[in-house]
Coordinates of C-alpha atoms (C1' of nucleotides) in Angstrom, one line a residue:
Chain A
M137 CA -78.3 114.7 14.6
T138 CA -74.9 114.9 13.2
C139 CA -73.5 114.3 9.3
K140 CA -70.9 114.4 7.7
L141 CA -71.6 116.4 4.2
D142 CA -70.5 114.1 1.2
K143 CA -69.0 114.6 -2.5
S144 CA -72.5 115.7 -4.1
F145 CA -72.8 118.1 -1.6
Y146 CA -69.9 120.2 -3.1
L147 CA -70.6 119.3 -7.2
D148 CA -73.5 121.8 -7.4
E149 CA -72.9 124.1 -9.3
D150 CA -74.3 127.4 -7.9
V151 CA -71.3 127.9 -6.0
V152 CA -73.1 131.4 -4.8
A153 CA -75.8 129.3 -3.4
L154 CA -73.7 126.4 -2.0
S155 CA -71.6 129.4 0.3
R156 CA -75.2 130.3 1.7
S157 CA -76.0 126.9 2.7
L158 CA -72.2 126.2 4.4
L159 CA -73.8 128.9 7.0
G160 CA -74.4 127.2 10.0
K161 CA -72.9 124.3 9.5
Y162 CA -69.6 122.5 11.7
L163 CA -66.2 122.8 10.2
V164 CA -64.6 120.2 11.7
T165 CA -60.6 118.9 11.7
K166 CA -58.4 116.0 12.9
I167 CA -55.2 117.9 13.2
D168 CA -53.1 116.5 16.5
G169 CA -56.2 116.7 18.0
L170 CA -60.2 117.5 16.9
T171 CA -60.9 121.0 16.7
S172 CA -64.4 122.0 15.4
G173 CA -67.1 125.2 15.0
M174 CA -69.7 126.4 13.2
I175 CA -69.1 128.5 9.7
V176 CA -70.8 131.9 10.7
E177 CA -69.1 133.8 7.5
T178 CA -67.9 132.4 4.1
E179 CA -67.1 133.5 0.1
A180 CA -68.0 132.3 -2.7
Y181 CA -65.8 132.6 -5.7
K182 CA -67.2 131.9 -9.4
G183 CA -64.2 130.5 -11.7
A184 CA -64.0 132.2 -15.0
E185 CA -66.4 134.2 -14.6
D186 CA -64.9 136.2 -11.2
R187 CA -62.0 138.8 -11.2
A188 CA -61.1 138.0 -7.7
C189 CA -60.5 134.0 -8.3
H190 CA -57.7 133.5 -8.7
A191 CA -58.6 131.1 -11.9
Y192 CA -59.9 134.3 -13.7
A193 CA -60.7 134.1 -17.2
N194 CA -59.4 129.6 -16.6
L195 CA -55.8 130.8 -15.0
R196 CA -54.6 127.7 -14.7
T197 CA -51.1 127.2 -12.9
A198 CA -49.5 125.4 -10.5
R199 CA -51.6 127.2 -7.7
T200 CA -54.6 127.6 -8.8
A201 CA -54.5 123.8 -10.0
P202 CA -56.7 122.2 -6.9
L203 CA -59.7 124.7 -7.9
F204 CA -60.1 122.6 -11.0
E205 CA -59.9 119.6 -9.6
E206 CA -64.3 117.6 -8.9
G207 CA -65.3 120.1 -5.7
G208 CA -64.9 118.4 -2.1
I209 CA -61.3 118.9 -1.6
S210 CA -59.4 121.5 0.0
Y211 CA -57.6 124.5 -1.5
I212 CA -55.4 125.6 0.9
Y213 CA -53.3 129.1 0.4
L214 CA -51.0 131.2 1.4
C215 CA -51.2 134.7 1.7
Y216 CA -49.3 138.0 2.4
G217 CA -45.8 135.5 2.9
L218 CA -47.7 134.4 6.1
H219 CA -51.0 134.0 6.5
H220 CA -53.0 130.0 5.6
L221 CA -56.3 130.8 3.9
F222 CA -59.0 128.0 3.6
N223 CA -61.1 127.6 1.2
V224 CA -63.3 124.5 0.1
V225 CA -63.4 124.2 -4.0
T226 CA -66.5 122.8 -5.3
A227 CA -68.2 122.1 -8.8
P228 CA -67.3 119.7 -11.5
K229 CA -64.1 119.1 -12.8
E230 CA -63.2 121.7 -14.7
V231 CA -64.7 124.6 -13.1
P232 CA -63.0 125.8 -10.7
H233 CA -65.1 127.8 -7.8
A234 CA -64.6 127.9 -5.1
I235 CA -65.5 128.6 -1.6
L236 CA -63.3 130.9 0.8
I237 CA -64.5 130.0 4.7
R238 CA -63.6 133.5 6.6
A239 CA -64.5 132.6 10.5
I240 CA -65.7 130.3 13.0
E241 CA -67.7 129.8 16.2
P242 CA -65.6 127.6 18.0
V243 CA -67.7 124.6 19.1
E244 CA -64.5 121.8 20.3
G245 CA -61.4 121.7 21.2
V246 CA -60.9 125.4 22.5
E247 CA -57.9 124.5 24.2
I248 CA -56.0 123.2 21.6
M249 CA -57.1 126.4 19.7
L250 CA -55.5 128.7 22.1
K251 CA -52.1 126.7 22.5
R252 CA -51.6 127.1 18.3
R253 CA -52.3 131.2 18.8
K254 CA -50.9 131.5 21.2
M255 CA -53.7 132.9 23.4
L256 CA -54.5 132.6 26.7
S257 CA -58.0 132.9 26.7
P258 CA -60.2 133.4 24.3
S259 CA -61.5 136.3 22.7
Y260 CA -63.7 136.4 19.4
K261 CA -59.7 137.3 17.4
L262 CA -59.4 133.7 18.3
T263 CA -61.4 132.6 15.0
S264 CA -62.0 135.4 13.0
G265 CA -60.5 135.8 10.2
P266 CA -59.7 133.1 7.5
G267 CA -55.6 133.6 8.1
S268 CA -56.8 133.3 12.3
M269 CA -59.3 130.7 11.1
S270 CA -57.4 128.6 9.9
Q271 CA -54.1 128.8 12.0
A272 CA -56.3 127.9 15.2
L273 CA -57.6 125.0 13.0
G274 CA -54.5 123.7 12.7
L275 CA -54.4 124.3 8.7
S276 CA -51.8 125.0 7.0
V277 CA -50.1 124.8 3.2
L278 CA -49.7 120.8 3.6
H279 CA -52.9 120.2 3.7
N280 CA -53.9 121.6 0.8
Q281 CA -56.2 119.3 -1.3
T282 CA -57.2 117.3 1.2
D283 CA -60.0 115.2 0.9
L284 CA -62.9 116.5 2.8
T285 CA -65.3 113.4 2.9
K286 CA -62.0 112.0 4.2
D287 CA -61.6 111.6 8.3
L288 CA -58.7 115.0 8.6
I289 CA -60.6 117.9 7.7
W290 CA -64.9 118.0 7.5
I291 CA -67.8 119.5 7.7
E292 CA -70.7 118.3 9.2
D293 CA -74.4 119.0 9.2
R294 CA -75.5 119.2 12.9
G295 CA -79.3 120.2 11.9
V296 CA -79.2 124.5 12.9
K297 CA -80.8 125.5 10.1
I298 CA -80.2 129.7 9.4
S299 CA -83.4 131.3 8.4
E300 CA -83.2 133.9 5.1
E301 CA -83.2 137.0 7.5
S302 CA -80.1 135.7 8.8
I303 CA -77.9 136.1 6.2
I304 CA -76.5 138.8 5.3
S305 CA -75.0 138.7 1.7
T306 CA -72.9 141.9 1.4
T307 CA -68.8 142.7 -0.3
R308 CA -66.0 140.5 -0.5
V309 CA -62.6 141.8 2.1
G310 CA -59.7 142.5 0.6
V311 CA -60.4 142.9 -3.5
E312 CA -60.4 146.1 -4.4
Y313 CA -58.4 145.1 -6.8
A314 CA -60.8 142.9 -9.1
K315 CA -62.2 145.9 -10.1
E316 CA -65.5 146.1 -10.8
D317 CA -66.6 142.0 -9.8
A318 CA -65.3 143.1 -6.3
L319 CA -69.1 145.3 -6.0
L320 CA -71.2 141.7 -5.8
P321 CA -72.2 140.7 -2.9
W322 CA -71.1 137.2 -2.5
R323 CA -70.0 137.5 1.1
F324 CA -72.5 135.7 3.1
I325 CA -72.7 136.9 7.1
I326 CA -75.4 135.7 9.9
R327 CA -76.3 138.6 11.0
G328 CA -75.4 139.5 15.2
N329 CA -73.0 136.5 15.1
P330 CA -70.2 137.9 17.2
W331 CA -67.7 135.9 15.9
V332 CA -67.9 137.0 12.0
S333 CA -64.8 138.7 11.0
G334 CA -64.9 142.6 9.5
Y335 CA -65.8 145.3 12.0
R336 CA -62.1 146.6 11.3
K337 CA -63.3 149.8 8.8
G338 CA -67.1 149.9 9.2
K339 CA -67.7 148.1 6.7
I340 CA -71.3 146.4 8.2
Chain B
dT166 C1' -62.5 152.7 19.5
dT167 C1' -61.2 153.4 15.0
dC168 C1' -57.4 153.9 12.2
dT169 C1' -52.7 153.1 9.2
dC170 C1' -48.8 151.4 8.3
dG171 C1' -45.8 147.4 8.4
dA172 C1' -44.1 142.7 8.5
dT173 C1' -43.3 138.5 4.5
dT174 C1' -42.6 135.4 1.1
dG175 C1' -44.9 132.3 -2.9
dT176 C1' -46.4 133.5 -7.7
dC177 C1' -47.1 135.2 -11.3
dT178 C1' -45.1 138.3 -15.9
Chain C
dG227 C1' -39.3 142.8 -9.6
dA228 C1' -44.5 143.6 -8.4
dC229 C1' -48.0 142.6 -6.0
dA230 C1' -51.4 139.7 -2.4
dA231 C1' -58.8 137.2 -1.1
dT232 C1' -54.8 139.3 6.1
dC233 C1' -53.1 140.3 10.8
dG234 C1' -52.1 143.0 15.1
dA235 C1' -49.5 146.9 17.0
dG236 C1' -49.1 151.3 17.4
dA237 C1' -51.0 156.5 17.3
dA238 C1' -54.0 159.2 17.3
dA239 C1' -59.0 160.3 19.3

DNA sequence: TTCTCGATTGTCT
DNA sequence: GACAATCGAGAAA
């Protein structure tokens, strides 16, 4: 069975639990063609208490404004000047929690993803890594603050259940500057799934 | 296969 | 003016 996640799903204040439950869900975009994939890797960013979060200590700027909105919208951020990272904003208004989607397993529209990535044949590099995944799905900063209950970008529950023992929690990547918070095990991946990122530097 | 390093630009101090 | 929630090419082994 297939059903689009509704607004109430995103309003939970337990961003860590939400990150786990997003594993096995399907991220779908309809941007110049329909593409989708099963989410296999997420990271939780717990707003004000999390040094790795852009909105740490409730730092509100033009860039982080979407994080303070009510859950259920996208937050797409340009990193290193060239990579678009896709996040899901969660929790009620004024609580800047977000979940970074780091990798998906391609399901529909693989041809379109290949074209967007300028690749000739599918490989594990197609959607592993937040920058690559966003590019494959056609996401860019143009889609920042998009309502995830509309028909442009949304997340579906297709009845896939991921058991507790197939979820590995580990430390987040690329946030060393966050000091002690960099050690928090708030990155979640599906055990044994070849589409997850992070094989580099042997961090798993 | 594994690791090092450069690219490139918006945002904040 | 410094730096960043990364990627991918190319070197080394």
